[in-house]
Coordinates of C-alpha atoms and ligand atoms in Angstrom, one line a residue:
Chain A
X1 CA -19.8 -33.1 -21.0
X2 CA -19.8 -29.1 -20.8
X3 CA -20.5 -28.8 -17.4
X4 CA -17.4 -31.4 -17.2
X5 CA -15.3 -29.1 -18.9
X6 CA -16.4 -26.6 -17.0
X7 CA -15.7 -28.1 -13.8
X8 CA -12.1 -29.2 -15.0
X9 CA -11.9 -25.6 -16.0
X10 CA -12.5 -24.2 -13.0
X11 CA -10.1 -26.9 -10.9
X12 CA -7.2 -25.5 -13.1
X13 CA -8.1 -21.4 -13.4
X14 CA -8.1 -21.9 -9.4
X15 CA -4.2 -22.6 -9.6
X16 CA -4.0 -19.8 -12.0
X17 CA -5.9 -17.6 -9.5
X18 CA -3.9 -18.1 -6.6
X19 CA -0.4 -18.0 -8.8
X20 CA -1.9 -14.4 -10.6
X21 CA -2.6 -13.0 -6.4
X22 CA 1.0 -12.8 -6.1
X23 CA 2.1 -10.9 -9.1
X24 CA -1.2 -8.6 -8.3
X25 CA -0.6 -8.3 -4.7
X26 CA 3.4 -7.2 -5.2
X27 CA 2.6 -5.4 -8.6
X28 CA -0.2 -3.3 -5.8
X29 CA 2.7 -2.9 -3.8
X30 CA 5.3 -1.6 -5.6
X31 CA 4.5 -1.7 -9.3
X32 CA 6.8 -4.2 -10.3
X33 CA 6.2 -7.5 -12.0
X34 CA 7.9 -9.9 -9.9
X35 CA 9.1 -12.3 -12.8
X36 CA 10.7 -14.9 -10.3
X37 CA 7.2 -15.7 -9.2
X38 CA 6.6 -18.7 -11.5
X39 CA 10.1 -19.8 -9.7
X40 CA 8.5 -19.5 -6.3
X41 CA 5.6 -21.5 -7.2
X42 CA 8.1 -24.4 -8.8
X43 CA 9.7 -24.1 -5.3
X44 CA 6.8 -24.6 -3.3
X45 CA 5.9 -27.3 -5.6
X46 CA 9.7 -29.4 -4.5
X47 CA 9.4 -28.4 -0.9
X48 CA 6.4 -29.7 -0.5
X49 CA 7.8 -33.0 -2.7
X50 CA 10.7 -33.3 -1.1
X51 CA 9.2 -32.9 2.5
X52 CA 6.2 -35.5 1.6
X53 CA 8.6 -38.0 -0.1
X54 CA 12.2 -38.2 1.6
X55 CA 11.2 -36.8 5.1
X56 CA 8.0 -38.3 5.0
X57 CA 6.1 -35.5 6.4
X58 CA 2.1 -35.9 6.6
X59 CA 1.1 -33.8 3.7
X60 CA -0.8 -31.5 5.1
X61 CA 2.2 -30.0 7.3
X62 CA 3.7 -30.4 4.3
X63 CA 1.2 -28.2 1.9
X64 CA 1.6 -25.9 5.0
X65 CA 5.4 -25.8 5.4
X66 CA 5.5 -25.2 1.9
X67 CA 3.9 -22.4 1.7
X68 CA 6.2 -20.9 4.4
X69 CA 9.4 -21.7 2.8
X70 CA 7.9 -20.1 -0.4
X71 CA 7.2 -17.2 1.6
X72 CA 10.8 -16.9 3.0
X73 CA 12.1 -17.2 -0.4
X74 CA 10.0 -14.1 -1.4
X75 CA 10.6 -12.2 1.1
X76 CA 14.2 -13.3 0.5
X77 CA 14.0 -11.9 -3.2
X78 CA 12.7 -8.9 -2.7
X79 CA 15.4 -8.2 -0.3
X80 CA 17.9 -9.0 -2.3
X81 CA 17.0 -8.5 -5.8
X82 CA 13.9 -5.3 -5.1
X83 CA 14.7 -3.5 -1.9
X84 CA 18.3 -1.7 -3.2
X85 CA 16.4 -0.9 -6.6
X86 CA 13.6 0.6 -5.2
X87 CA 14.3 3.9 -6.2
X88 CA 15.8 3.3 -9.2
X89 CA 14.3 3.4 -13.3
X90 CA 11.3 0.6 -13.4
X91 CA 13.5 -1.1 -16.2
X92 CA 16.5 -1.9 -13.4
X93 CA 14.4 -3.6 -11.1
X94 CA 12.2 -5.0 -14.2
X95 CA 15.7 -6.3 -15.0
X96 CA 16.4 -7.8 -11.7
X97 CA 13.0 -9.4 -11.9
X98 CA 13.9 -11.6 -14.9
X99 CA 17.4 -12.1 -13.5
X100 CA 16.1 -13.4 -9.8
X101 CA 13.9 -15.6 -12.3
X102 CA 16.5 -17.0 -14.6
X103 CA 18.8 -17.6 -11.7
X104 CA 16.5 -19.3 -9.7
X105 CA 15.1 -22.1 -12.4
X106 CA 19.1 -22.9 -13.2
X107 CA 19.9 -23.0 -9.5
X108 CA 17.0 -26.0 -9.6
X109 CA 17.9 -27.4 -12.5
X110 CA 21.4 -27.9 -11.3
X111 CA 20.4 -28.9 -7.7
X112 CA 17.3 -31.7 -9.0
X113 CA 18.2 -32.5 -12.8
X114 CA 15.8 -32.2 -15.8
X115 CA 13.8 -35.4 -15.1
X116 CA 10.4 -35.2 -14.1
X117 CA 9.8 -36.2 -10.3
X118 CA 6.6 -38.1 -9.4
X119 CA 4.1 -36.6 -6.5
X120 CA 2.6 -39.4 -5.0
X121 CA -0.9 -38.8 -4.4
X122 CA -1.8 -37.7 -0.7
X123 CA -4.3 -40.3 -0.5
X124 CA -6.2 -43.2 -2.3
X125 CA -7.3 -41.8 -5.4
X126 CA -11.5 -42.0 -5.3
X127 CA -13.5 -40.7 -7.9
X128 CA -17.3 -39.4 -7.2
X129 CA -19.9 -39.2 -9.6
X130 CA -22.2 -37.0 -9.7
X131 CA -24.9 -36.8 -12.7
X132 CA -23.2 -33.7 -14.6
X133 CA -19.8 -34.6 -13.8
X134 CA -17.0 -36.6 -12.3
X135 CA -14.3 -35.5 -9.4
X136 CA -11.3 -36.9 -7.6
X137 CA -10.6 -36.5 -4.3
X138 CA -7.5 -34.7 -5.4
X139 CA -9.4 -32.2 -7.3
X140 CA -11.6 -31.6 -4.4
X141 CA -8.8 -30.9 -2.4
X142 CA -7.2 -28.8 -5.0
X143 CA -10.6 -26.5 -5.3
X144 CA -11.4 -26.5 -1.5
X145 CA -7.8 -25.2 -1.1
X146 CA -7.7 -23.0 -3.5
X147 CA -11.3 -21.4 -2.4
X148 CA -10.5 -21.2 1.8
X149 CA -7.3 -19.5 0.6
X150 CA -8.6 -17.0 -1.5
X151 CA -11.2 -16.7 1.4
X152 CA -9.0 -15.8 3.8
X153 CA -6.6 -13.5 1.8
X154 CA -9.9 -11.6 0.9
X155 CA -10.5 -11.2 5.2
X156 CA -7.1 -10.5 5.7
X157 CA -7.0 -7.9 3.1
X158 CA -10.4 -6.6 3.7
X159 CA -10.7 -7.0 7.9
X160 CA -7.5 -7.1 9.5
X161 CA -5.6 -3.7 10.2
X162 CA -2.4 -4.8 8.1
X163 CA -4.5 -5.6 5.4
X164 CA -5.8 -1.8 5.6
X165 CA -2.7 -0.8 5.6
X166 CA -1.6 -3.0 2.7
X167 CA -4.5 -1.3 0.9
X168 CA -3.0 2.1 2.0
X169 CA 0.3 2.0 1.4
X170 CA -0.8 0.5 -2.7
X171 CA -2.8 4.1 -2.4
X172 CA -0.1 6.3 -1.5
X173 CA 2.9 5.2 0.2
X174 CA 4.0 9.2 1.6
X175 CA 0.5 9.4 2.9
X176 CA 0.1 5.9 4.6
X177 CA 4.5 6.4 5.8
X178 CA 2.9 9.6 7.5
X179 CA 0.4 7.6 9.5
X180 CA 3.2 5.3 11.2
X181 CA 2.9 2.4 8.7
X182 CA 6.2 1.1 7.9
X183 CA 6.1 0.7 4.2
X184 CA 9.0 -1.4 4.4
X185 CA 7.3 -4.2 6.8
X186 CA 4.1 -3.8 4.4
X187 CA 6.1 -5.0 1.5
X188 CA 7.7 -7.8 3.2
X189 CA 4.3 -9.1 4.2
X190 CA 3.0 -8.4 0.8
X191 CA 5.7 -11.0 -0.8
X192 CA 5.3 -13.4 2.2
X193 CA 1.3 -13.8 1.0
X194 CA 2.0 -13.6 -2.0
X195 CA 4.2 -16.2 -2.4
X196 CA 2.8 -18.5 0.1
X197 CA 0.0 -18.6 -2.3
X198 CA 2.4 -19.2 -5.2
X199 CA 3.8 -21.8 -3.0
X200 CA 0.3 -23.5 -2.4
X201 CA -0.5 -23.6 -5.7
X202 CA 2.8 -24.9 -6.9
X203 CA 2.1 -28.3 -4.2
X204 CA -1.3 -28.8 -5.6
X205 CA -0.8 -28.2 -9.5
X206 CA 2.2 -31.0 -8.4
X207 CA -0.4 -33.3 -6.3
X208 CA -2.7 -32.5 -9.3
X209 CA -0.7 -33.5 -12.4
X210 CA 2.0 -35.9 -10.0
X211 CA 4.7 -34.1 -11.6
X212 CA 7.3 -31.2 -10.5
X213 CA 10.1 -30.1 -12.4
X214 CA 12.4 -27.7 -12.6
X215 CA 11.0 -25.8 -14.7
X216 CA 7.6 -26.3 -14.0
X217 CA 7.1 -22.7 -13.1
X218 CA 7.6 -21.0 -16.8
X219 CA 4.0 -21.7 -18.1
X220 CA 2.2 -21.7 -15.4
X221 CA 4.1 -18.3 -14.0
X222 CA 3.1 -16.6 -17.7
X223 CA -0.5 -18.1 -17.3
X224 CA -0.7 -16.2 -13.5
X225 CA 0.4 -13.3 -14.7
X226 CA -1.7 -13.4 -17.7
X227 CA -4.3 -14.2 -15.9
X228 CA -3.7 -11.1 -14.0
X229 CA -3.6 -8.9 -16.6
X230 CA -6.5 -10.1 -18.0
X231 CA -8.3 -9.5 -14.8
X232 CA -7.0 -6.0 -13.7
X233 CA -3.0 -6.0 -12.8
X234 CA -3.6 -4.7 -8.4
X235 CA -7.0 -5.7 -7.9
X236 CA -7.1 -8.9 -6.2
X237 CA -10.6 -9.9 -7.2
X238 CA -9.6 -9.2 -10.7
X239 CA -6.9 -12.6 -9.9
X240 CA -8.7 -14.8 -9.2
X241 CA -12.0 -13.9 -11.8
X242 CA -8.9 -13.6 -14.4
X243 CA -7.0 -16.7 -13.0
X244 CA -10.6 -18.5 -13.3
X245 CA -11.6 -17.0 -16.5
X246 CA -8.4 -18.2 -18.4
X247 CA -8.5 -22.1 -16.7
X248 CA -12.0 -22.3 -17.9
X249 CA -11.3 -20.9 -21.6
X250 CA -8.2 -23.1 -21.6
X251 CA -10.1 -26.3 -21.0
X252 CA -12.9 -25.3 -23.1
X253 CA -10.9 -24.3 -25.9
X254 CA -8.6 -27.8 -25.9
X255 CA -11.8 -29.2 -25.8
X256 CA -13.9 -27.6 -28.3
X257 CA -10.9 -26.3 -30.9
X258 CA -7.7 -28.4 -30.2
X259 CA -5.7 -29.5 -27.5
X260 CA -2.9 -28.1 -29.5
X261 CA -4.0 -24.6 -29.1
X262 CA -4.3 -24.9 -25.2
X263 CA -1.6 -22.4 -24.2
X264 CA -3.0 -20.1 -27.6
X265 CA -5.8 -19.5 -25.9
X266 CA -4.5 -17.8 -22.9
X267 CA -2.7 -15.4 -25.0
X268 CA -6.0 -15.1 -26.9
X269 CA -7.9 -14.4 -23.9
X270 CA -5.4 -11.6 -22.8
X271 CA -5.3 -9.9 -26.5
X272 CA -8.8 -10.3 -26.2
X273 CA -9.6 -8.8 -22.7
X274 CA -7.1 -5.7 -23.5
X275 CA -8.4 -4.7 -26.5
X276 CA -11.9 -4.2 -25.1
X277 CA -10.6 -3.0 -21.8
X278 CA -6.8 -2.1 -21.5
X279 CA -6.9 -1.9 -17.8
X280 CA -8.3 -5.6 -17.4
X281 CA -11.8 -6.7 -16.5
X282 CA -11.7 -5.0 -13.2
X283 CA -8.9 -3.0 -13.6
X284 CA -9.5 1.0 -13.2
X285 CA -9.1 3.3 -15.9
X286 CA -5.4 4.3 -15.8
X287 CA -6.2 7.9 -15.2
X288 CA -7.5 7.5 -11.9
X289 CA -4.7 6.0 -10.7
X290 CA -3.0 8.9 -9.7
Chain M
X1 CA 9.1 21.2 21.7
X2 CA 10.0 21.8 18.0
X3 CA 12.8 22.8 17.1
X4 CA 14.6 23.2 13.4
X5 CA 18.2 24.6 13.1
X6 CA 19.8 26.0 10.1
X7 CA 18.1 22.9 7.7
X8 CA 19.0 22.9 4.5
X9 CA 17.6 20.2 2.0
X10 CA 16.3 19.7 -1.3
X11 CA 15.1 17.6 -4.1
X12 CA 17.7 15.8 -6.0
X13 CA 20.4 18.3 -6.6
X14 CA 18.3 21.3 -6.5
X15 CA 18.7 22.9 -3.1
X16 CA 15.0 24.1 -2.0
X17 CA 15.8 25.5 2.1
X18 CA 18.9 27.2 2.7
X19 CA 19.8 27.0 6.7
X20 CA 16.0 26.9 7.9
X21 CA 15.2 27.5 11.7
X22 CA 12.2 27.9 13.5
X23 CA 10.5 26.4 17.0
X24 CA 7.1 25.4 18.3
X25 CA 6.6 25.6 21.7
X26 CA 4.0 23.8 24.2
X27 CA 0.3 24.9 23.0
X28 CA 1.6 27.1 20.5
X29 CA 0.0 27.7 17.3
X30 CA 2.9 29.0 15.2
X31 CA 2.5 30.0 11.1
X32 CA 4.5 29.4 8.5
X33 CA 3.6 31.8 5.8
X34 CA 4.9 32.7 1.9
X35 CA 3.9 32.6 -1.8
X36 CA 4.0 29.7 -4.0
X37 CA 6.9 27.4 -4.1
X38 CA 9.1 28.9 -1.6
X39 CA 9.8 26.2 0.6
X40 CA 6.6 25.7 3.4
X41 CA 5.2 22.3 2.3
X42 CA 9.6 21.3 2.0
X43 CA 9.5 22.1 5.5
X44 CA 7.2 20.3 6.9
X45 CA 8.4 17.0 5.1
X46 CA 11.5 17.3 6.2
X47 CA 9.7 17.5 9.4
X48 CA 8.0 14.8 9.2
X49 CA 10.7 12.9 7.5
X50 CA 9.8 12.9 4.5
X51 CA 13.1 14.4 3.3
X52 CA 16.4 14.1 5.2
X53 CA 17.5 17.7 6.1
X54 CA 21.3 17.3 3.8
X55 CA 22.4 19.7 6.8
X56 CA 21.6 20.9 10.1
X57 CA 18.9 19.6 12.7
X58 CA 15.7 18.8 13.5
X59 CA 14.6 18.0 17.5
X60 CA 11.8 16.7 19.0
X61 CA 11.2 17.0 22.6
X62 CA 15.1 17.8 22.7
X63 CA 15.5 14.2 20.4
X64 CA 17.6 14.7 17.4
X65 CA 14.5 13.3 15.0
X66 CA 16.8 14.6 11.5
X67 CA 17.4 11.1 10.4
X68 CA 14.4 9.2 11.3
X69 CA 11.7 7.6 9.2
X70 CA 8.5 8.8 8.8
X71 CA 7.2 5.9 10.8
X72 CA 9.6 6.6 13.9
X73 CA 8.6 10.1 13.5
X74 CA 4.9 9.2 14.0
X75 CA 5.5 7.2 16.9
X76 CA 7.2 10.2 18.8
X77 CA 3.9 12.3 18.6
X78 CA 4.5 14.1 15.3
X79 CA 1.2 14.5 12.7
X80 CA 1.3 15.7 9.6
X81 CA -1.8 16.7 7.6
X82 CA -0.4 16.9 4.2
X83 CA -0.9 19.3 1.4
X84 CA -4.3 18.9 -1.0
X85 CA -5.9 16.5 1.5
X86 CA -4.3 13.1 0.9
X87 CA -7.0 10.9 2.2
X88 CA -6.9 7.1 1.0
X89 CA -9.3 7.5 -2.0
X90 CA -10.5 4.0 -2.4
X91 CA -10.5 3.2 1.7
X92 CA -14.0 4.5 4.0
X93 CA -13.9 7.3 6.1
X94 CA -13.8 4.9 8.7
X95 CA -10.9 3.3 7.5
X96 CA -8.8 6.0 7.0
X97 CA -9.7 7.0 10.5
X98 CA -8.3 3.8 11.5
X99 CA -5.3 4.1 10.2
X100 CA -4.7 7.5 11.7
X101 CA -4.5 5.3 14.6
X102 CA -2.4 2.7 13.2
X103 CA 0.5 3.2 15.7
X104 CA -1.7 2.7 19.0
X105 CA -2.9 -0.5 20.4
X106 CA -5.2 1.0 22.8
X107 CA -8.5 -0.3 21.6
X108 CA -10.5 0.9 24.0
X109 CA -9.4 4.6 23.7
X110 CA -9.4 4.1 20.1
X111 CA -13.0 4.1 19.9
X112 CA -13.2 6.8 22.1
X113 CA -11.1 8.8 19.9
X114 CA -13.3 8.0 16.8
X115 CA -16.4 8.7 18.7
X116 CA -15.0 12.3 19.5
X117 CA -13.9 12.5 15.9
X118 CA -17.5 12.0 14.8
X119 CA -18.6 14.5 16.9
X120 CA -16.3 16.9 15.8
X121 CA -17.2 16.6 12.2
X122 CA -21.0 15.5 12.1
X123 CA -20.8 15.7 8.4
X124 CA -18.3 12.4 8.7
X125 CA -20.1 10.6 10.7
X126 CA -22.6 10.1 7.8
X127 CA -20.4 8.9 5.4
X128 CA -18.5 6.3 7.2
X129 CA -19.0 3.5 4.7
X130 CA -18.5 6.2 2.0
X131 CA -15.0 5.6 0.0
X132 CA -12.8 9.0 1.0
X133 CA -12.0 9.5 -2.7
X134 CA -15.8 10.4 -3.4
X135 CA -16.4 13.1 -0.4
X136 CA -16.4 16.8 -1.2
X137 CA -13.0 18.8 -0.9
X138 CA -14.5 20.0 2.9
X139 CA -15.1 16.6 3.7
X140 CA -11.6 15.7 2.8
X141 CA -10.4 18.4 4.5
X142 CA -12.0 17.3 7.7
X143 CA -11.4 13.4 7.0
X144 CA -7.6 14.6 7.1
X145 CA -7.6 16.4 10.3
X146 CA -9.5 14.0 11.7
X147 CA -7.3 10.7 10.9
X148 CA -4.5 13.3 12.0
X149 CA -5.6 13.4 15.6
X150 CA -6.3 9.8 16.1
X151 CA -3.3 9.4 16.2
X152 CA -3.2 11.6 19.8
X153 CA -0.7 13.9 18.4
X154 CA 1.9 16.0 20.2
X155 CA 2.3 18.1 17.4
X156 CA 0.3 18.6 14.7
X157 CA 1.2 19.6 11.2
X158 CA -1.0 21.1 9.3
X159 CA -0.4 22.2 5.2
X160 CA -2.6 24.9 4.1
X161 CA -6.2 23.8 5.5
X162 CA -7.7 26.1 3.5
X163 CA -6.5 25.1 0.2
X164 CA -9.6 25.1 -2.5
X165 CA -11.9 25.5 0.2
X166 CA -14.8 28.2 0.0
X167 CA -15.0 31.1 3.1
X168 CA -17.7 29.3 5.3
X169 CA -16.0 26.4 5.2
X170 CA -12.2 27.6 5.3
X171 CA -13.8 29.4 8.4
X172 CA -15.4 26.1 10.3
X173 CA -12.5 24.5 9.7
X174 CA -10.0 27.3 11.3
X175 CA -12.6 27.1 14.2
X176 CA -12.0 23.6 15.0
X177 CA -8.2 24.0 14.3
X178 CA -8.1 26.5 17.2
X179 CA -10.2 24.2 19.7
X180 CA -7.5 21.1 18.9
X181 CA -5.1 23.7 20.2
X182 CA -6.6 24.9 22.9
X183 CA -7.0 21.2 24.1
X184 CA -3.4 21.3 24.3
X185 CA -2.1 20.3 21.2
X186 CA 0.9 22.8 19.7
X187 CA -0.2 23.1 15.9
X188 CA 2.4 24.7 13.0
X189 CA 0.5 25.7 10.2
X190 CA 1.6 26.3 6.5
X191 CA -0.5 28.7 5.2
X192 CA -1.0 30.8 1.6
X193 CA -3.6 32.3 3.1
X194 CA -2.2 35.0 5.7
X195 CA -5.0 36.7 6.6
X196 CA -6.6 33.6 8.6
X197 CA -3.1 32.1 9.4
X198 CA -2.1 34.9 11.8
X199 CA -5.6 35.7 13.1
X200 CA -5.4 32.0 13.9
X201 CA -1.6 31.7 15.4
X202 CA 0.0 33.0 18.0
X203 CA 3.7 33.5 16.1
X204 CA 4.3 33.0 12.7
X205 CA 7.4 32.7 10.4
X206 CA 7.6 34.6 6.6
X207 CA 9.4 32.5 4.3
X208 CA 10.7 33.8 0.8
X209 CA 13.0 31.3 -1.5
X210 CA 13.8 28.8 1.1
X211 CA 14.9 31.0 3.7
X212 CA 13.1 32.5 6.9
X213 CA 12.8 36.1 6.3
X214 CA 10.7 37.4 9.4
X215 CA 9.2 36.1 12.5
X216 CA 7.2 38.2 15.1
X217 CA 4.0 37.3 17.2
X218 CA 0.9 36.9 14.9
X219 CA -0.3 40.6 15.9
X220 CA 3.1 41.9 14.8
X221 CA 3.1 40.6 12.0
X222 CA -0.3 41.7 11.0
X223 CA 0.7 45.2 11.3
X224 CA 4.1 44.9 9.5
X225 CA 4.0 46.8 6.5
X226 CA 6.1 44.5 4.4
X227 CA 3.5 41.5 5.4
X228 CA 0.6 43.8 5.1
X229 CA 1.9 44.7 1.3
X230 CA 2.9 41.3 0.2
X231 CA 0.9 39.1 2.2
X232 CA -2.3 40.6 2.9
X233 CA -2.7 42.6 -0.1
X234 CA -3.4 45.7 1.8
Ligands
ATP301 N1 9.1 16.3 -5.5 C1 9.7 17.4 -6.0 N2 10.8 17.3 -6.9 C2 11.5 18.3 -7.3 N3 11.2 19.6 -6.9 C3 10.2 19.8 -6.0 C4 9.4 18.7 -5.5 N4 8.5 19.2 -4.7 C5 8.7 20.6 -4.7 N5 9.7 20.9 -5.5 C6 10.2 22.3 -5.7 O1 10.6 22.8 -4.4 C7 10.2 24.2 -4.3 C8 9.4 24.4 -3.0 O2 8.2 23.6 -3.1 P1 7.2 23.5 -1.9 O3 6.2 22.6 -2.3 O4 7.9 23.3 -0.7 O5 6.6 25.0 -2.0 P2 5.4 25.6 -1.1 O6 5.9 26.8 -0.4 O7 4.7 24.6 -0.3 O8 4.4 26.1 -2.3 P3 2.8 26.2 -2.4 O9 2.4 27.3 -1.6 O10 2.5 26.4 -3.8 O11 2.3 24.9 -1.8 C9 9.5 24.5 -5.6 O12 10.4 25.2 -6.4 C10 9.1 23.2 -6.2 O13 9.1 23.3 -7.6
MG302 MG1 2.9 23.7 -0.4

């Protein structure tokens, strides 16, 4: 039964991992808390719907075309609503944030209605047992996804020369402009991961639950950036520990205190985790930021 | 190669140069000198592009480079070793190395580069793996130069080397600044320290409260009394 939980803990903090990479990755960036990213991930979620249901689209390409129209649609948002506020106060472009966010959940609302729409499952739903616990194929797919993902964003990030650069310009953005890095391109790329992820995690949590909705993205979005927090706002291992961290306490805590209390816990965990460490579990010590 | 006419720029509305001009020629290691806060380490970013001169020009090879980005400035050649050693603190040494070299594709030469880099700074090449934020204030020193010329500058900027730096080291260091030039690469460094600056250069520039005040050949300026007094504490 525990090691159940545990496993349906871990299925859902993987979602949370890969929604809390983009507010990490952009917050990195530019330090700003991108609040439309909860919208993002409620796009991906319909694009991948709409492309697996009405355009019948194998869902695969599908997963994968979502996650590129959620990464058009962030790099489309920061253009719009970050780029002329760059050098403004934090508060205007903190402002926009919200804005980009409220605009973007009406703009679905008005387009798709308030009524749930149903995700058929990808494939015949099979269940394996195992002696600790049970899983769907759909979980699988949801955790194998979730894992290669975070995979490969860790290679890019770590391996590849943009993701050095990515890793410089979060440093110090004179510095890394002074060795021929275009900080502008760097963002855009930042966003485009970023929300891809968003994107990906917005089709599964739909494949996962069968449900997307306009709104979708509130909960979820405050969990990823919780999650986020609670792991060390920037640090992109902090995500997806803190994105892990607060699926498993979520699960454990309907479980074990009351279903009721589900979303309580989150904010639990994140009281929790600041007041032992304000900078989040992996987070560095303000000071040295600078 | 360099050359800066009557600049003028500043930080918000507070004008720091007033009408700022000054060259660097081919293989020329020319000074920029002057006390604290007058305007040296202005002048290279607006160099570099940093800071958008509000008048006059800046050319490059006899391209107007005033209104560039940094980026577009880096791909012309121009390398800029900023002031107190801003290596990547939480990237290697060999990282930051690489992205000296970010704007080249040349892999091949690349590694060539690096492997000349090591040599150049032994002390480097046994901290590769090391994160640049931990290395001593030499080491970062070096680390800066170094990622500076993988890029294959064709000019290089340099902003006060010697800063916090103690004499032996200040000393290697000028060494190897010299040798970069005499490879062929034209070098204008910012300097508090004058004494070294125009032992080291072949021109230099005095600077007082954003304007150029003097310029002479190194030697002359050495033997200026009015340098001698202010600069060199004689
Ligand atoms: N980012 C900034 N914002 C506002 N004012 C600045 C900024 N940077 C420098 N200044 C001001 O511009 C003037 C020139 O500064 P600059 O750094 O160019 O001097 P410097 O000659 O390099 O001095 P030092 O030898 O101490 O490095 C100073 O009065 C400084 O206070
Ligand atoms: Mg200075």
């Amino acid at each position: 039964m525990f090691v159940q939980q545990l496993m349906n803990g871990l299925i859902l903090g993987s979602t949370y991992a890969l929604i809390a990479l983009g507010y990490t990755m952009v917050y990195g960036i530019i330090e700003l808390i991108n609040f439309a990213h909860g919208e993002i991930y409620m796009f991906g979620a319909f694009v991948g719907l709409i492309l697996v249901t009405v355009l019948k689209v194998p869902f695969f390409l599908a997963f994968l075309l979502a996650m590129a129209a959620s990464a058009l649609l962030g790099i489309t948002i920061e253009y719009l609503a970050y780029r002329p506020l760059r050098r403004s106060s934090r508060l205007a472009a903190l402002i926009s944030a919200i804005g980009a966010s409220i605009f973007l959940s009406n703009l679905a609302l008005l387009i798709m209605g308030s009524t749930p729409y149903n995700f058929p499952t990808p494939f015949e739903a099979k269940v394996y047992e195992t002696p600790f616990f049970i899983i769907s194929r759909v979980e699988i797919l949801v955790l194998l996804s979730s894992l290669l993902l975070m995979i490969a964003l860790t290679l890019i990030v770590q391996k590849t020369k943009i993701g050095k650069a990515m890793r410089a310009v979060a440093q110090d953005k004179d510095t890394a402009s002074l060795m021929g890095i275009n900080i502008n391109k760097i963002v855009t790329i930042t966003f485009a991961i970023g929300s891809a992820l968003g994107g990906a995690a917005g089709v599964m949590v739909g494949i996962y639950f069968r449900t997307v909705t306009p709104t979708m993205g509130l909960m979820p979005g405050l969990k990823g950036f919780v999650a986020a927090v609670v792991g060390g706002i920037g640090n992109i291992p902090g995500a997806m520990l803190g994105g892990i961290l607060l699926g498993i306490a979520e699960v454990l805590g309907a479980a074990y205190i009351s279903s009721q209390y589900r979303d309580a816990v989150a904010f639990a965990l994140l009281i929790l985790v600041l007041l032992l460490k304000p900078s989040g579990l992996l987070g560095k010590p303000v000071q040295e930021k600078v | 190669m360099l050359r800066v006419e009557n600049v003028s720029t500043g930080y918000d509305n507070i004008r720091v140069l007033h009408q700022i001009s000054l060259t660097v020629g081919e293989g020329e290691i020319v000074t920029l000198i002057g006390s604290n806060g007058v305007g040296k380490t202005t002048t290279l970013k607006t160099i570099s592009g940093l800071l958008k001169p509000t008048e006059g020009k800046i050319y490059f090879n006899n391209r107007d480079i005033s209104q560039l980005p940094p980026h577009e400035i880096v791909e012309l050649g121009i390398s800029h070793v900023p002031e107190g050693r801003n290596v990547f603190p939480r990237l290697t040494v060999k990282e930051n190395l690489e992205m000296g070299a970010y704007t080249r594709k040349d892999k091949v030469e690349i590694k060539k580069d690096y492997a000349r880099i090591m040599e150049l700074f032994p002390q480097l090449a046994q901290r590769q793996k090391q994160v640049a934020g931990t290395l001593s204030g030499g080491e970062q020193q070096m680390l800066a130069i170094g990622r500076a010329l993988m890029s294959r500058p064709r000019l290089l900027l340099l902003d006060e080397p010697s800063m916090g730096l103690a004499p032996l080291v200040v000393t290697s260091i000028f060494e190897i600044i010299k040798d970069i030039n005499r490879q062929g690469t034209p070098i204008l460094l910012v300097e508090q320290n004058a004494q070294i600056a125009l032992r080291t250069a072949h021109r230099g520039y005095v600077m007082e409260t954003g304007r150029i005040v003097m310029s002479d050949s190194a030697r002359a300026l050495l033997q200026n009394d009015r340098v001698r007094k202010t600069y060199l504490g004689e």
